[in-house]
Amino acid sequence: MTNVVALGNTGSPPLQIEYQWVGTADDAAPLIVFLHEGLGSVAMWRDFPARLCEAAGARGLVYSRPGYGRSTPRPHGEKWGVDFMHLQAREVLPALLTALGINAATDKPWLFGHSDGGSIALIHAALFPDRVAGVIVAAPHIFVEDISVTSIAKTREVYLATDLRSKLARYHDDVDSAFWGWNDIWLDPAFRTWNIEALLPKISCPVLAIQGVDDEYGTMSQIDGIAKQVPQAHLLKLENCGHSPHRDQADAVIDAVKTFVASPR
């Protein structure tokens, strides 16, 4: 079962955010916050957060960003700006933690982000370096590649021509809100200049960056770029793995994250 919480200082009426707790209820255990991909939601993580938290002895917070899942939909006439991930990292995530009574200054979360969620995790860690215990990113984006735009354009055609829309509708109250918010901004020519490399040196926490060799939305330049800017980053490159390492190689990801979170600093 998921719950909904209203966020303060995010507009009128306030945004409603779908969330779910998984893992242990021990307040002394590490807290892992899961940030989903560009078409994701709480439900689309399936059982991965629970499996990871069980293995790591952690608390897990899974949530759907505005526009996704059971959270407040994006108004159909609203277009996301090039800075949409920065807004999520700078405003929505801190507001969610506050609304749920989490003091990130004393209960520093680990952030597990996939794809767009990975980018948001990196931005948040750069903006709030004293409020993050560590970052795990799977198939993150730090700049826009041709392969990303090409694959996202293909996804648009699939959405229009196949049953993809009805499949995604199982996971989102307003599937068009979720799909077009993501698809429109990624295919906007203005978005080709999006780049967060300059922010990365501000990250002071440990980072684990994971990428599949067969990722259809990005190349190894993404996590190699993280390693160039963040000296404390560790890389995990997975064979027989596409854009969703937590699905394609779940056991390998869980083992790596469990070791990473438990490692002494």
PDB file of C-alpha atoms in Angstrom, residues 18-222:
ATOM      1  CA  GLU A  18       2.703   9.220  -3.416  1.00  0.00           C
ATOM      2  CA  TYR A  19       5.195   7.366  -1.223  1.00  0.00           C
ATOM      3  CA  GLN A  20       5.850   4.013   0.389  1.00  0.00           C
ATOM      4  CA  TRP A  21       8.093   2.774   3.181  1.00  0.00           C
ATOM      5  CA  VAL A  22       9.909  -0.531   2.746  1.00  0.00           C
ATOM      6  CA  GLY A  23      12.570  -2.408   4.660  1.00  0.00           C
ATOM      7  CA  THR A  24      13.203  -2.281   8.384  1.00  0.00           C
ATOM      8  CA  ALA A  25      11.396   0.032  10.768  1.00  0.00           C
ATOM      9  CA  ASP A  26      14.565   0.551  12.832  1.00  0.00           C
ATOM     10  CA  ASP A  27      15.213   4.310  12.990  1.00  0.00           C
ATOM     11  CA  ALA A  28      18.926   3.624  13.488  1.00  0.00           C
ATOM     12  CA  ALA A  29      19.217   1.775  10.167  1.00  0.00           C
ATOM     13  CA  PRO A  30      20.496   3.517   7.023  1.00  0.00           C
ATOM     14  CA  LEU A  31      17.831   5.336   5.023  1.00  0.00           C
ATOM     15  CA  ILE A  32      17.772   4.798   1.252  1.00  0.00           C
ATOM     16  CA  VAL A  33      15.603   7.121  -0.850  1.00  0.00           C
ATOM     17  CA  PHE A  34      14.688   5.783  -4.298  1.00  0.00           C
ATOM     18  CA  LEU A  35      14.370   8.201  -7.233  1.00  0.00           C
ATOM     19  CA  HIS A  36      12.732   6.692 -10.299  1.00  0.00           C
ATOM     20  CA  GLU A  37      13.405   6.997 -14.025  1.00  0.00           C
ATOM     21  CA  GLY A  38      11.701   9.313 -16.527  1.00  0.00           C
ATOM     22  CA  LEU A  39       8.649   7.069 -16.885  1.00  0.00           C
ATOM     23  CA  GLY A  40       8.779   5.473 -13.438  1.00  0.00           C
ATOM     24  CA  SER A  41       6.718   5.512 -10.259  1.00  0.00           C
ATOM     25  CA  VAL A  42       6.521   3.736  -6.918  1.00  0.00           C
ATOM     26  CA  ALA A  43       4.847   0.724  -8.508  1.00  0.00           C
ATOM     27  CA  MET A  44       7.280   0.476 -11.411  1.00  0.00           C
ATOM     28  CA  TRP A  45      10.168  -0.262  -9.029  1.00  0.00           C
ATOM     29  CA  ARG A  46       8.307  -3.511  -8.246  1.00  0.00           C
ATOM     30  CA  ASP A  47      10.031  -5.386  -5.415  1.00  0.00           C
ATOM     31  CA  PHE A  48      13.555  -4.090  -5.966  1.00  0.00           C
ATOM     32  CA  PRO A  49      13.581  -1.467  -3.159  1.00  0.00           C
ATOM     33  CA  ALA A  50      12.268  -4.001  -0.643  1.00  0.00           C
ATOM     34  CA  ARG A  51      14.825  -6.608  -1.739  1.00  0.00           C
ATOM     35  CA  LEU A  52      17.680  -4.144  -1.543  1.00  0.00           C
ATOM     36  CA  CYS A  53      16.652  -2.798   1.844  1.00  0.00           C
ATOM     37  CA  GLU A  54      16.233  -6.301   3.243  1.00  0.00           C
ATOM     38  CA  ALA A  55      19.722  -7.238   2.057  1.00  0.00           C
ATOM     39  CA  ALA A  56      21.283  -4.015   3.375  1.00  0.00           C
ATOM     40  CA  GLY A  57      19.317  -3.855   6.642  1.00  0.00           C
ATOM     41  CA  ALA A  58      18.034  -0.454   5.590  1.00  0.00           C
ATOM     42  CA  ARG A  59      14.909   1.672   5.686  1.00  0.00           C
ATOM     43  CA  GLY A  60      13.620   2.528   2.230  1.00  0.00           C
ATOM     44  CA  LEU A  61      11.564   5.502   1.034  1.00  0.00           C
ATOM     45  CA  VAL A  62      10.102   5.130  -2.450  1.00  0.00           C
ATOM     46  CA  TYR A  63       8.109   7.961  -4.016  1.00  0.00           C
ATOM     47  CA  SER A  64       6.557   9.128  -7.281  1.00  0.00           C
ATOM     48  CA  ARG A  65       7.607  12.563  -8.454  1.00  0.00           C
ATOM     49  CA  PRO A  66       4.923  15.105  -9.425  1.00  0.00           C
ATOM     50  CA  GLY A  67       3.418  14.027 -12.736  1.00  0.00           C
ATOM     51  CA  TYR A  68       3.876  10.321 -12.026  1.00  0.00           C
ATOM     52  CA  GLY A  69       2.161   7.426 -10.330  1.00  0.00           C
ATOM     53  CA  ARG A  70      -0.514   8.592  -7.879  1.00  0.00           C
ATOM     54  CA  SER A  71       1.162  11.954  -7.291  1.00  0.00           C
ATOM     55  CA  THR A  72      -0.303  15.228  -8.553  1.00  0.00           C
ATOM     56  CA  PRO A  73      -0.363  15.068 -12.379  1.00  0.00           C
ATOM     57  CA  ARG A  74       1.340  17.603 -14.575  1.00  0.00           C
ATOM     58  CA  PRO A  75      -1.275  19.968 -16.030  1.00  0.00           C
ATOM     59  CA  HIS A  76      -1.596  19.045 -19.701  1.00  0.00           C
ATOM     60  CA  GLY A  77      -0.773  22.553 -20.867  1.00  0.00           C
ATOM     61  CA  GLU A  78       2.348  22.803 -18.716  1.00  0.00           C
ATOM     62  CA  LYS A  79       5.739  22.221 -20.331  1.00  0.00           C
ATOM     63  CA  TRP A  80       8.686  21.291 -18.167  1.00  0.00           C
ATOM     64  CA  GLY A  81      11.719  23.531 -18.454  1.00  0.00           C
ATOM     65  CA  VAL A  82      15.311  22.531 -19.126  1.00  0.00           C
ATOM     66  CA  ASP A  83      15.901  22.829 -15.374  1.00  0.00           C
ATOM     67  CA  PHE A  84      13.171  20.321 -14.428  1.00  0.00           C
ATOM     68  CA  MET A  85      15.607  17.934 -12.749  1.00  0.00           C
ATOM     69  CA  HIS A  86      17.252  20.780 -10.842  1.00  0.00           C
ATOM     70  CA  LEU A  87      13.823  21.787  -9.492  1.00  0.00           C
ATOM     71  CA  GLN A  88      13.175  18.242  -8.309  1.00  0.00           C
ATOM     72  CA  ALA A  89      16.569  18.112  -6.580  1.00  0.00           C
ATOM     73  CA  ARG A  90      16.452  21.597  -5.091  1.00  0.00           C
ATOM     74  CA  GLU A  91      12.782  21.909  -4.091  1.00  0.00           C
ATOM     75  CA  VAL A  92      10.656  18.766  -4.257  1.00  0.00           C
ATOM     76  CA  LEU A  93      12.985  16.246  -2.615  1.00  0.00           C
ATOM     77  CA  PRO A  94      13.840  18.514   0.357  1.00  0.00           C
ATOM     78  CA  ALA A  95      10.142  19.365   0.770  1.00  0.00           C
ATOM     79  CA  LEU A  96       9.228  15.675   0.769  1.00  0.00           C
ATOM     80  CA  LEU A  97      11.813  14.819   3.412  1.00  0.00           C
ATOM     81  CA  THR A  98      10.557  17.681   5.597  1.00  0.00           C
ATOM     82  CA  ALA A  99       6.905  16.652   5.130  1.00  0.00           C
ATOM     83  CA  LEU A 100       7.758  13.118   6.271  1.00  0.00           C
ATOM     84  CA  GLY A 101       9.635  14.337   9.337  1.00  0.00           C
ATOM     85  CA  ILE A 102      13.102  13.400   8.078  1.00  0.00           C
ATOM     86  CA  ASN A 103      15.872  15.715   9.236  1.00  0.00           C
ATOM     87  CA  ALA A 104      18.523  15.198   6.564  1.00  0.00           C
ATOM     88  CA  ALA A 105      21.098  17.071   8.629  1.00  0.00           C
ATOM     89  CA  THR A 106      21.077  14.341  11.299  1.00  0.00           C
ATOM     90  CA  ASP A 107      19.521  11.403   9.397  1.00  0.00           C
ATOM     91  CA  LYS A 108      21.440  11.681   6.143  1.00  0.00           C
ATOM     92  CA  PRO A 109      19.840   9.585   3.403  1.00  0.00           C
ATOM     93  CA  TRP A 110      21.513   7.439   0.799  1.00  0.00           C
ATOM     94  CA  LEU A 111      20.055   8.263  -2.607  1.00  0.00           C
ATOM     95  CA  PHE A 112      19.451   5.504  -5.159  1.00  0.00           C
ATOM     96  CA  GLY A 113      18.556   7.094  -8.492  1.00  0.00           C
ATOM     97  CA  HIS A 114      17.788   5.470 -11.833  1.00  0.00           C
ATOM     98  CA  SER A 115      18.226   7.379 -15.127  1.00  0.00           C
ATOM     99  CA  ASP A 116      16.629  10.832 -14.634  1.00  0.00           C
ATOM    100  CA  GLY A 117      16.368   9.929 -10.954  1.00  0.00           C
ATOM    101  CA  GLY A 118      20.116   9.351 -10.912  1.00  0.00           C
ATOM    102  CA  SER A 119      20.703  12.807 -12.333  1.00  0.00           C
ATOM    103  CA  ILE A 120      18.397  14.294  -9.686  1.00  0.00           C
ATOM    104  CA  ALA A 121      20.321  12.413  -6.985  1.00  0.00           C
ATOM    105  CA  LEU A 122      23.643  13.812  -8.226  1.00  0.00           C
ATOM    106  CA  ILE A 123      22.277  17.363  -8.391  1.00  0.00           C
ATOM    107  CA  HIS A 124      20.825  17.084  -4.879  1.00  0.00           C
ATOM    108  CA  ALA A 125      24.131  15.765  -3.488  1.00  0.00           C
ATOM    109  CA  ALA A 126      25.973  18.676  -5.112  1.00  0.00           C
ATOM    110  CA  LEU A 127      23.532  21.284  -3.790  1.00  0.00           C
ATOM    111  CA  PHE A 128      23.242  19.792  -0.280  1.00  0.00           C
ATOM    112  CA  PRO A 129      26.623  18.090   0.329  1.00  0.00           C
ATOM    113  CA  ASP A 130      26.152  17.990   4.108  1.00  0.00           C
ATOM    114  CA  ARG A 131      22.725  16.317   3.879  1.00  0.00           C
ATOM    115  CA  VAL A 132      23.516  13.160   1.902  1.00  0.00           C
ATOM    116  CA  ALA A 133      25.280  10.030   3.207  1.00  0.00           C
ATOM    117  CA  GLY A 134      26.005   8.641  -0.242  1.00  0.00           C
ATOM    118  CA  VAL A 135      24.720   8.319  -3.786  1.00  0.00           C
ATOM    119  CA  ILE A 136      24.066   5.254  -5.934  1.00  0.00           C
ATOM    120  CA  VAL A 137      23.167   6.004  -9.540  1.00  0.00           C
ATOM    121  CA  ALA A 138      22.096   3.499 -12.184  1.00  0.00           C
ATOM    122  CA  ALA A 139      22.275   4.668 -15.823  1.00  0.00           C
ATOM    123  CA  PRO A 140      22.415   8.370 -14.879  1.00  0.00           C
ATOM    124  CA  HIS A 141      22.663  11.273 -17.305  1.00  0.00           C
ATOM    125  CA  ILE A 142      25.222  14.042 -16.780  1.00  0.00           C
ATOM    126  CA  PHE A 143      24.895  15.439 -20.326  1.00  0.00           C
ATOM    127  CA  VAL A 144      22.729  14.745 -23.366  1.00  0.00           C
ATOM    128  CA  GLU A 145      23.975  12.183 -25.891  1.00  0.00           C
ATOM    129  CA  ASP A 146      22.688  11.474 -29.402  1.00  0.00           C
ATOM    130  CA  ILE A 147      21.880   7.887 -28.360  1.00  0.00           C
ATOM    131  CA  SER A 148      19.567   9.207 -25.641  1.00  0.00           C
ATOM    132  CA  VAL A 149      17.636  11.497 -27.957  1.00  0.00           C
ATOM    133  CA  THR A 150      17.382   8.833 -30.672  1.00  0.00           C
ATOM    134  CA  SER A 151      16.017   6.232 -28.256  1.00  0.00           C
ATOM    135  CA  ILE A 152      13.578   8.681 -26.674  1.00  0.00           C
ATOM    136  CA  ALA A 153      12.287   9.648 -30.132  1.00  0.00           C
ATOM    137  CA  LYS A 154      11.742   5.945 -30.883  1.00  0.00           C
ATOM    138  CA  THR A 155       9.873   5.561 -27.601  1.00  0.00           C
ATOM    139  CA  ARG A 156       7.556   8.359 -28.708  1.00  0.00           C
ATOM    140  CA  GLU A 157       6.661   6.441 -31.855  1.00  0.00           C
ATOM    141  CA  VAL A 158       6.074   3.278 -29.837  1.00  0.00           C
ATOM    142  CA  TYR A 159       3.806   5.177 -27.437  1.00  0.00           C
ATOM    143  CA  LEU A 160       1.727   6.504 -30.333  1.00  0.00           C
ATOM    144  CA  ALA A 161       1.568   3.275 -32.344  1.00  0.00           C
ATOM    145  CA  THR A 162       1.428   0.392 -29.867  1.00  0.00           C
ATOM    146  CA  ASP A 163      -0.110  -0.632 -26.545  1.00  0.00           C
ATOM    147  CA  LEU A 164       2.677   1.021 -24.551  1.00  0.00           C
ATOM    148  CA  ARG A 165       0.268   3.720 -23.405  1.00  0.00           C
ATOM    149  CA  SER A 166      -2.164   1.198 -21.925  1.00  0.00           C
ATOM    150  CA  LYS A 167       0.683  -0.691 -20.243  1.00  0.00           C
ATOM    151  CA  LEU A 168       2.034   2.466 -18.612  1.00  0.00           C
ATOM    152  CA  ALA A 169      -1.481   3.477 -17.559  1.00  0.00           C
ATOM    153  CA  ARG A 170      -1.364   0.689 -14.984  1.00  0.00           C
ATOM    154  CA  TYR A 171       1.259   2.673 -13.098  1.00  0.00           C
ATOM    155  CA  HIS A 172       0.127   6.294 -13.524  1.00  0.00           C
ATOM    156  CA  ASP A 173      -3.188   7.989 -12.710  1.00  0.00           C
ATOM    157  CA  ASP A 174      -2.573  10.277 -15.701  1.00  0.00           C
ATOM    158  CA  VAL A 175      -0.354   8.419 -18.141  1.00  0.00           C
ATOM    159  CA  ASP A 176      -0.204  11.291 -20.651  1.00  0.00           C
ATOM    160  CA  SER A 177       1.007  13.599 -17.900  1.00  0.00           C
ATOM    161  CA  ALA A 178       3.869  11.219 -17.175  1.00  0.00           C
ATOM    162  CA  PHE A 179       4.819  10.407 -20.749  1.00  0.00           C
ATOM    163  CA  TRP A 180       4.619  13.799 -22.431  1.00  0.00           C
ATOM    164  CA  GLY A 181       6.210  15.689 -19.550  1.00  0.00           C
ATOM    165  CA  TRP A 182       9.314  13.523 -19.944  1.00  0.00           C
ATOM    166  CA  ASN A 183       9.258  13.026 -23.706  1.00  0.00           C
ATOM    167  CA  ASP A 184       8.595  16.619 -24.705  1.00  0.00           C
ATOM    168  CA  ILE A 185      11.457  18.113 -22.713  1.00  0.00           C
ATOM    169  CA  TRP A 186      14.002  15.488 -23.709  1.00  0.00           C
ATOM    170  CA  LEU A 187      13.164  16.062 -27.389  1.00  0.00           C
ATOM    171  CA  ASP A 188      13.142  19.850 -27.081  1.00  0.00           C
ATOM    172  CA  PRO A 189      16.172  21.247 -28.990  1.00  0.00           C
ATOM    173  CA  ALA A 190      16.868  23.545 -26.027  1.00  0.00           C
ATOM    174  CA  PHE A 191      17.519  20.499 -23.853  1.00  0.00           C
ATOM    175  CA  ARG A 192      20.560  19.470 -25.909  1.00  0.00           C
ATOM    176  CA  THR A 193      22.628  21.950 -23.864  1.00  0.00           C
ATOM    177  CA  TRP A 194      21.620  20.413 -20.502  1.00  0.00           C
ATOM    178  CA  ASN A 195      24.757  19.418 -18.611  1.00  0.00           C
ATOM    179  CA  ILE A 196      25.540  18.913 -14.910  1.00  0.00           C
ATOM    180  CA  GLU A 197      29.275  18.168 -15.132  1.00  0.00           C
ATOM    181  CA  ALA A 198      30.185  21.505 -13.508  1.00  0.00           C
ATOM    182  CA  LEU A 199      28.151  20.563 -10.404  1.00  0.00           C
ATOM    183  CA  LEU A 200      29.770  17.185  -9.828  1.00  0.00           C
ATOM    184  CA  PRO A 201      32.962  18.384  -8.033  1.00  0.00           C
ATOM    185  CA  LYS A 202      30.707  19.774  -5.294  1.00  0.00           C
ATOM    186  CA  ILE A 203      29.707  16.228  -4.308  1.00  0.00           C
ATOM    187  CA  SER A 204      31.594  15.227  -1.165  1.00  0.00           C
ATOM    188  CA  CYS A 205      29.848  11.965  -0.294  1.00  0.00           C
ATOM    189  CA  PRO A 206      30.771   8.523  -1.676  1.00  0.00           C
ATOM    190  CA  VAL A 207      29.267   7.667  -5.068  1.00  0.00           C
ATOM    191  CA  LEU A 208      28.606   4.317  -6.740  1.00  0.00           C
ATOM    192  CA  ALA A 209      27.816   4.695 -10.455  1.00  0.00           C
ATOM    193  CA  ILE A 210      26.379   1.703 -12.326  1.00  0.00           C
ATOM    194  CA  GLN A 211      25.865   1.301 -16.060  1.00  0.00           C
ATOM    195  CA  GLY A 212      24.958  -1.540 -18.392  1.00  0.00           C
ATOM    196  CA  VAL A 213      27.196  -2.248 -21.369  1.00  0.00           C
ATOM    197  CA  ASP A 214      24.088  -2.564 -23.540  1.00  0.00           C
ATOM    198  CA  ASP A 215      22.355   0.607 -22.318  1.00  0.00           C
ATOM    199  CA  GLU A 216      20.223   1.921 -25.179  1.00  0.00           C
ATOM    200  CA  TYR A 217      19.857   5.384 -23.613  1.00  0.00           C
ATOM    201  CA  GLY A 218      23.468   6.244 -22.793  1.00  0.00           C
ATOM    202  CA  THR A 219      27.102   5.261 -23.148  1.00  0.00           C
ATOM    203  CA  MET A 220      29.827   4.650 -20.590  1.00  0.00           C
ATOM    204  CA  SER A 221      30.812   8.299 -21.087  1.00  0.00           C
ATOM    205  CA  GLN A 222      28.131   9.094 -18.494  1.00  0.00           C
TER     206      GLN A 222
END
